Coordinates of C-alpha atoms and ligand atoms in Angstrom, one line a residue:
R757 CA 109.9 90.7 76.3
A758 CA 113.3 91.1 74.7
K759 CA 114.7 94.6 74.7
K760 CA 117.3 94.5 72.0
Q761 CA 117.9 92.0 69.3
A762 CA 121.5 91.0 68.8
P763 CA 122.8 90.2 65.3
G764 CA 122.7 86.5 66.0
G765 CA 119.0 86.8 67.1
V766 CA 119.8 86.5 70.8
A767 CA 117.6 88.6 73.1
F768 CA 119.2 90.7 75.7
Y769 CA 117.4 91.5 78.9
S770 CA 118.5 94.2 81.3
E771 CA 119.7 92.8 84.6
K772 CA 116.5 94.1 86.3
E773 CA 114.2 92.5 83.7
A774 CA 116.1 89.2 84.0
R775 CA 115.7 89.3 87.8
E776 CA 111.9 89.9 87.4
V777 CA 111.4 87.2 84.9
L778 CA 113.4 84.8 87.2
S779 CA 111.5 85.7 90.3
R780 CA 108.1 85.4 88.6
W781 CA 109.2 82.1 87.2
R782 CA 110.2 80.9 90.7
L783 CA 107.0 82.3 92.2
T784 CA 105.0 80.3 89.6
E785 CA 106.9 77.1 90.6
E786 CA 106.2 77.8 94.2
L787 CA 102.6 78.5 93.6
E788 CA 102.2 75.2 91.7
R789 CA 103.7 73.5 94.8
A790 CA 101.4 75.5 97.1
C791 CA 98.4 74.2 95.2
E792 CA 99.5 70.6 95.6
Q793 CA 100.5 71.0 99.2
K794 CA 97.3 72.8 100.0
E795 CA 99.1 75.9 101.4
F796 CA 96.2 78.3 100.8
V797 CA 93.9 79.3 103.5
L798 CA 90.9 81.7 103.7
F799 CA 90.7 84.5 106.2
F800 CA 87.4 86.1 107.0
Q801 CA 86.6 89.7 107.7
P802 CA 83.3 90.8 109.2
R803 CA 80.9 93.3 107.6
V804 CA 78.7 95.2 110.0
D805 CA 75.2 96.2 109.4
L806 CA 74.9 99.8 110.7
F807 CA 71.1 99.8 111.2
N808 CA 70.9 96.6 113.2
R809 CA 74.4 96.8 114.6
R810 CA 75.1 93.2 113.9
I811 CA 77.5 91.2 111.8
S812 CA 75.7 90.6 108.5
S813 CA 78.5 88.8 106.6
F814 CA 82.1 87.8 106.3
E815 CA 84.3 88.3 103.2
A816 CA 86.6 85.4 102.4
L817 CA 90.1 86.6 101.6
L818 CA 92.8 84.4 100.2
R819 CA 96.1 83.9 102.1
W820 CA 99.1 81.8 101.3
R821 CA 100.6 80.0 104.2
H822 CA 104.2 79.8 103.0
P823 CA 106.3 77.1 104.8
Q824 CA 109.2 79.5 105.3
K825 CA 107.8 83.0 104.7
G826 CA 104.6 82.7 106.7
I827 CA 101.3 84.3 105.7
I828 CA 101.4 86.1 102.3
S829 CA 98.7 88.5 101.0
P830 CA 97.0 88.1 97.6
G831 CA 98.5 91.3 96.3
K832 CA 101.8 89.4 96.1
F833 CA 100.6 86.5 94.0
I834 CA 97.1 86.8 92.6
S835 CA 98.4 88.2 89.3
V836 CA 100.7 85.2 88.9
L837 CA 97.8 82.9 89.6
E838 CA 95.8 84.7 86.9
D839 CA 98.6 84.7 84.3
T840 CA 99.4 81.1 84.7
G841 CA 95.8 79.9 84.8
L842 CA 96.3 78.5 88.3
I843 CA 93.5 80.8 89.4
T844 CA 90.8 78.5 88.1
K845 CA 92.0 75.7 90.5
V846 CA 92.5 78.0 93.4
G847 CA 89.3 79.9 92.6
R848 CA 87.3 76.7 92.7
W849 CA 88.8 75.9 96.1
V850 CA 87.9 79.4 97.4
V851 CA 84.3 78.9 96.4
K852 CA 84.0 75.5 98.1
E853 CA 85.8 76.6 101.2
S854 CA 83.5 79.7 101.5
A855 CA 80.5 77.4 101.1
L856 CA 81.9 75.1 103.8
F857 CA 82.4 78.0 106.2
L858 CA 78.8 79.1 105.6
K859 CA 77.7 75.6 106.3
K860 CA 79.6 75.6 109.5
L861 CA 77.9 78.9 110.7
L862 CA 74.5 77.9 109.6
P863 CA 73.2 75.7 112.5
K864 CA 73.7 78.6 115.0
H865 CA 73.9 81.7 112.8
S866 CA 71.4 81.6 110.0
E867 CA 71.3 85.2 108.9
I868 CA 74.9 85.7 107.9
S869 CA 76.3 85.6 104.4
I870 CA 79.7 84.8 103.0
S871 CA 81.2 86.7 100.1
F872 CA 84.2 85.8 98.0
N873 CA 86.2 87.4 95.3
V874 CA 86.6 86.2 91.7
S875 CA 88.9 87.0 88.9
M876 CA 88.0 87.7 85.3
K877 CA 89.8 84.5 84.3
Q878 CA 87.2 82.4 86.2
F879 CA 84.5 83.7 83.9
Q880 CA 86.0 82.1 80.8
D881 CA 84.2 79.1 79.4
N882 CA 81.5 79.6 82.1
H883 CA 83.9 78.0 84.5
L884 CA 82.6 79.9 87.6
L885 CA 79.0 79.0 86.9
K886 CA 80.0 75.3 86.7
V887 CA 81.9 75.6 89.9
L888 CA 79.0 77.2 91.7
E889 CA 76.6 74.6 90.5
E890 CA 79.0 71.9 91.6
T891 CA 79.4 73.5 95.0
L892 CA 75.7 73.8 95.6
R893 CA 75.3 70.2 94.8
E894 CA 78.1 69.0 97.1
V895 CA 77.5 71.4 100.0
S896 CA 73.9 71.9 100.7
I897 CA 73.5 75.5 101.7
P898 CA 70.9 78.1 100.8
P899 CA 72.5 79.9 97.8
E900 CA 71.1 83.4 98.8
W901 CA 73.7 83.5 101.6
L902 CA 76.6 83.3 99.2
E903 CA 77.7 86.5 97.5
V904 CA 80.2 86.9 94.6
E905 CA 82.3 90.1 94.6
I906 CA 83.3 91.3 91.2
T907 CA 85.2 94.3 90.1
E908 CA 84.1 96.8 87.5
S909 CA 86.9 95.9 85.1
L910 CA 85.0 92.7 84.5
F911 CA 82.2 94.5 82.5
F912 CA 84.9 96.3 80.6
E913 CA 86.8 93.2 79.6
A914 CA 84.0 90.7 79.2
G915 CA 81.3 93.1 78.1
A916 CA 78.0 91.6 77.2
Q917 CA 79.1 88.1 78.0
A918 CA 79.8 89.2 81.6
S919 CA 76.2 90.4 82.2
E920 CA 74.9 87.1 80.8
I921 CA 77.0 85.1 83.2
L922 CA 76.1 87.4 86.1
K923 CA 72.4 86.8 85.3
N924 CA 73.0 83.1 85.4
I925 CA 74.8 83.4 88.8
N926 CA 71.9 85.4 90.0
N927 CA 69.4 82.8 88.8
L928 CA 71.3 80.2 90.8
G929 CA 70.2 82.3 93.8
L930 CA 73.5 83.9 94.7
K931 CA 73.9 87.6 95.4
I932 CA 76.3 89.8 93.5
A933 CA 78.4 92.8 94.9
I934 CA 80.4 95.2 92.9
D935 CA 83.8 95.6 94.6
D936 CA 86.2 98.5 94.6
F937 CA 83.4 100.7 93.3
G938 CA 84.6 104.0 91.8
T939 CA 88.0 102.9 90.7
G940 CA 87.1 101.3 87.4
Y941 CA 85.3 102.4 84.3
S942 CA 81.8 101.1 84.8
S943 CA 79.2 103.0 83.0
F944 CA 75.8 103.7 84.4
A945 CA 74.3 101.7 81.6
Y946 CA 76.1 98.6 83.0
L947 CA 75.1 99.3 86.5
K948 CA 71.5 99.4 85.5
K949 CA 71.7 96.1 83.7
I950 CA 73.7 94.0 86.2
P951 CA 71.8 92.2 88.9
A952 CA 74.1 93.4 91.7
E953 CA 72.6 93.8 95.1
S954 CA 75.3 95.9 96.6
L955 CA 78.1 98.3 95.8
K956 CA 81.3 98.4 97.8
I957 CA 82.8 101.8 97.9
D958 CA 86.5 101.5 97.4
Y959 CA 88.9 101.9 100.3
S960 CA 90.7 104.8 98.5
F961 CA 87.7 107.1 98.9
V962 CA 86.9 106.1 102.4
K963 CA 90.5 106.8 103.5
G964 CA 90.3 110.5 103.6
I965 CA 86.7 111.0 105.0
P966 CA 85.5 113.1 106.7
E967 CA 88.4 115.6 106.5
D968 CA 89.2 115.4 102.8
R969 CA 86.5 117.3 100.9
E970 CA 87.1 115.5 97.7
D971 CA 86.9 112.1 99.2
A972 CA 83.8 113.2 101.1
S973 CA 82.2 114.5 97.9
V974 CA 82.9 111.2 96.0
V975 CA 81.5 109.1 98.8
M976 CA 78.4 111.3 99.0
A977 CA 77.8 111.1 95.3
I978 CA 78.2 107.3 95.2
V979 CA 75.8 106.9 98.1
A980 CA 73.2 109.1 96.4
M981 CA 73.5 107.2 93.2
A982 CA 73.5 103.7 94.7
R983 CA 70.5 104.6 96.8
N984 CA 68.6 105.8 93.7
L985 CA 69.4 102.6 91.9
G986 CA 68.2 100.6 94.9
K987 CA 71.5 99.1 95.8
K988 CA 72.8 98.3 99.2
I989 CA 75.9 100.4 100.0
V990 CA 78.9 99.0 101.7
A991 CA 82.0 101.0 102.6
E992 CA 85.3 99.1 102.8
G993 CA 88.5 100.1 104.7
V994 CA 86.9 101.8 107.7
E995 CA 89.7 102.3 110.2
R996 CA 88.6 105.2 112.4
R997 CA 85.6 106.2 114.5
E998 CA 85.2 109.5 112.5
Q999 CA 84.9 107.6 109.3
L1000 CA 82.2 105.4 110.8
A1001 CA 80.3 108.5 112.1
F1002 CA 80.4 110.1 108.7
L1003 CA 79.2 107.0 106.9
M1004 CA 76.4 106.5 109.4
G1005 CA 75.3 110.1 108.8
L1006 CA 75.0 109.3 105.1
G1007 CA 72.9 106.2 105.8
V1008 CA 75.4 103.7 104.4
D1009 CA 74.1 100.2 105.0
E1010 CA 77.2 98.3 106.0
V1011 CA 80.9 98.8 106.7
Q1012 CA 84.0 96.6 106.8
G1013 CA 87.4 97.5 108.0
Y1014 CA 90.1 97.3 110.6
Y1015 CA 88.0 99.5 113.0
F1016 CA 85.9 96.4 113.6
A1017 CA 88.3 93.6 112.8
R1018 CA 91.1 92.5 110.5
P1019 CA 90.6 89.4 108.3
M1020 CA 91.2 86.4 110.5
P1021 CA 91.2 82.6 110.4
G1022 CA 87.8 80.9 110.4
D1023 CA 87.9 79.8 114.1
Q1024 CA 88.8 83.3 115.2
A1025 CA 86.1 84.8 113.0
L1026 CA 83.6 82.5 114.6
S1027 CA 84.5 83.5 118.1
F1028 CA 84.5 87.2 117.1
L1029 CA 81.0 86.7 115.8
E1030 CA 79.9 85.0 119.0
S1031 CA 81.4 87.6 121.3
F1032 CA 80.5 90.6 119.2
N1033 CA 79.4 93.5 121.4
P1034 CA 78.2 96.5 119.3
D1035 CA 78.4 98.9 122.3
R1036 CA 82.2 98.6 122.1
F1037 CA 82.2 100.1 118.6
F1038 CA 79.2 102.4 118.5
R1039 CA 79.6 105.0 121.1
Ligands
C2E352 P1 89.2 93.4 98.1 O1 88.3 92.4 97.7 O2 88.8 94.8 97.9 O3 89.4 93.1 99.7 C1 89.6 94.1 100.6 C2 91.0 94.3 101.0 O4 91.2 95.4 101.9 C3 91.6 93.1 101.7 O5 93.0 93.0 101.4 C4 91.5 93.5 103.2 O6 92.4 92.8 104.0 C5 91.8 94.9 103.1 N1 91.2 95.7 104.2 C6 90.1 95.5 104.9 N2 89.8 96.4 105.8 C7 90.8 97.3 105.7 C8 91.2 98.5 106.4 O7 90.5 99.0 107.3 N3 92.3 99.2 106.0 C9 93.1 98.7 105.0 N4 94.2 99.4 104.7 N5 92.8 97.6 104.3 C10 91.7 96.9 104.7 P2 93.7 91.6 101.0 O8 93.1 90.5 101.8 O9 95.1 91.8 100.9 O10 93.1 91.4 99.5 C11 93.5 92.2 98.5 C12 92.7 91.9 97.2 O11 93.0 90.6 96.7 C13 91.2 91.9 97.4 O12 90.7 93.2 97.5 C14 90.7 91.1 96.2 O13 90.6 91.9 95.1 C15 91.9 90.1 96.0 N6 91.5 88.8 96.6 C16 91.5 88.4 97.8 N7 91.1 87.1 98.0 C17 90.9 86.7 96.7 C18 90.4 85.5 96.1 O14 90.1 84.5 96.8 N8 90.2 85.4 94.8 C19 90.5 86.5 94.0 N9 90.3 86.4 92.6 N10 90.9 87.7 94.5 C20 91.1 87.8 95.8
MG353 MG1 86.3 92.0 97.9
MG354 MG1 87.1 95.8 97.7
MG355 MG1 89.6 97.2 97.5

């Protein structure tokens, strides 16, 4: 993105732009190395079923274990993975790793699902569907305990093709959740067409409840609509007891957030599951 064109056809960048281009370029190089060196890890955050007061699933969240900088969150690098196409490689790894975690839980904990996030890019050329088929062949697990989290922007960007792919994913036996619900532009027409089992109310609306009247109204409206469409309702970003109480009052099915646990490495997630005492959280 050149700002000005010099007479000789040379592009000038502002200093700030040059720095950004450079750091993105460096990040790309580092991410390519990270793929080769297997520096990515999955953290898992529990989702709690409010009716049965049990852990019903874990969401797999990508982390980059940088040799010098330590653990880096996806907000810092997902967009670069997407722009460079590296996301297809990393995305495949995420799917397999999630399946392996499910497999690890299964002998002792058979009623817990694992959800993972996917990017728009992974939908191109039916890539995700192929990866899912491949994974189910390699790791024998019951597919109904795997859940794909997609954001609303997917319907917008991929349109009719997206709902076709989602139907295929659903036919494989996997569940589908709509993530960050309320922040995108999904129309009710799409919601009706897509075989999603659950809606995850975005963190930004959960943040202000119960005090903030606008947030409370939005959450109540989403819950009413989701219930009428027969979808399971999950609230993300629950940090305080008051938020939990409000959501329980509305009859929300499941919650996820720091109030219960932060995303954590697999072994820690497993011990959290095994020592989970609902009385500590529901009082
Ligand atoms: P998301 O799927 O909406 O995931 C929820 C995010 O909220 C996670 O951030 C989680 O750590 C954070 N969170 C959970 N509970 C709380 C809470 O109580 N308070 C607050 N403030 N935050 C909470 P994280 O792990 O940094 O991930 C950010 C986003 O990156 C995810 O949002 C998802 O869109 C994307 N992402 C993560 N892993 C993957 C992946 O494997 N593939 C793709 N394509 N995207 C991913
Ligand atoms: Mg998610
Ligand atoms: Mg979300
Ligand atoms: Mg979110």
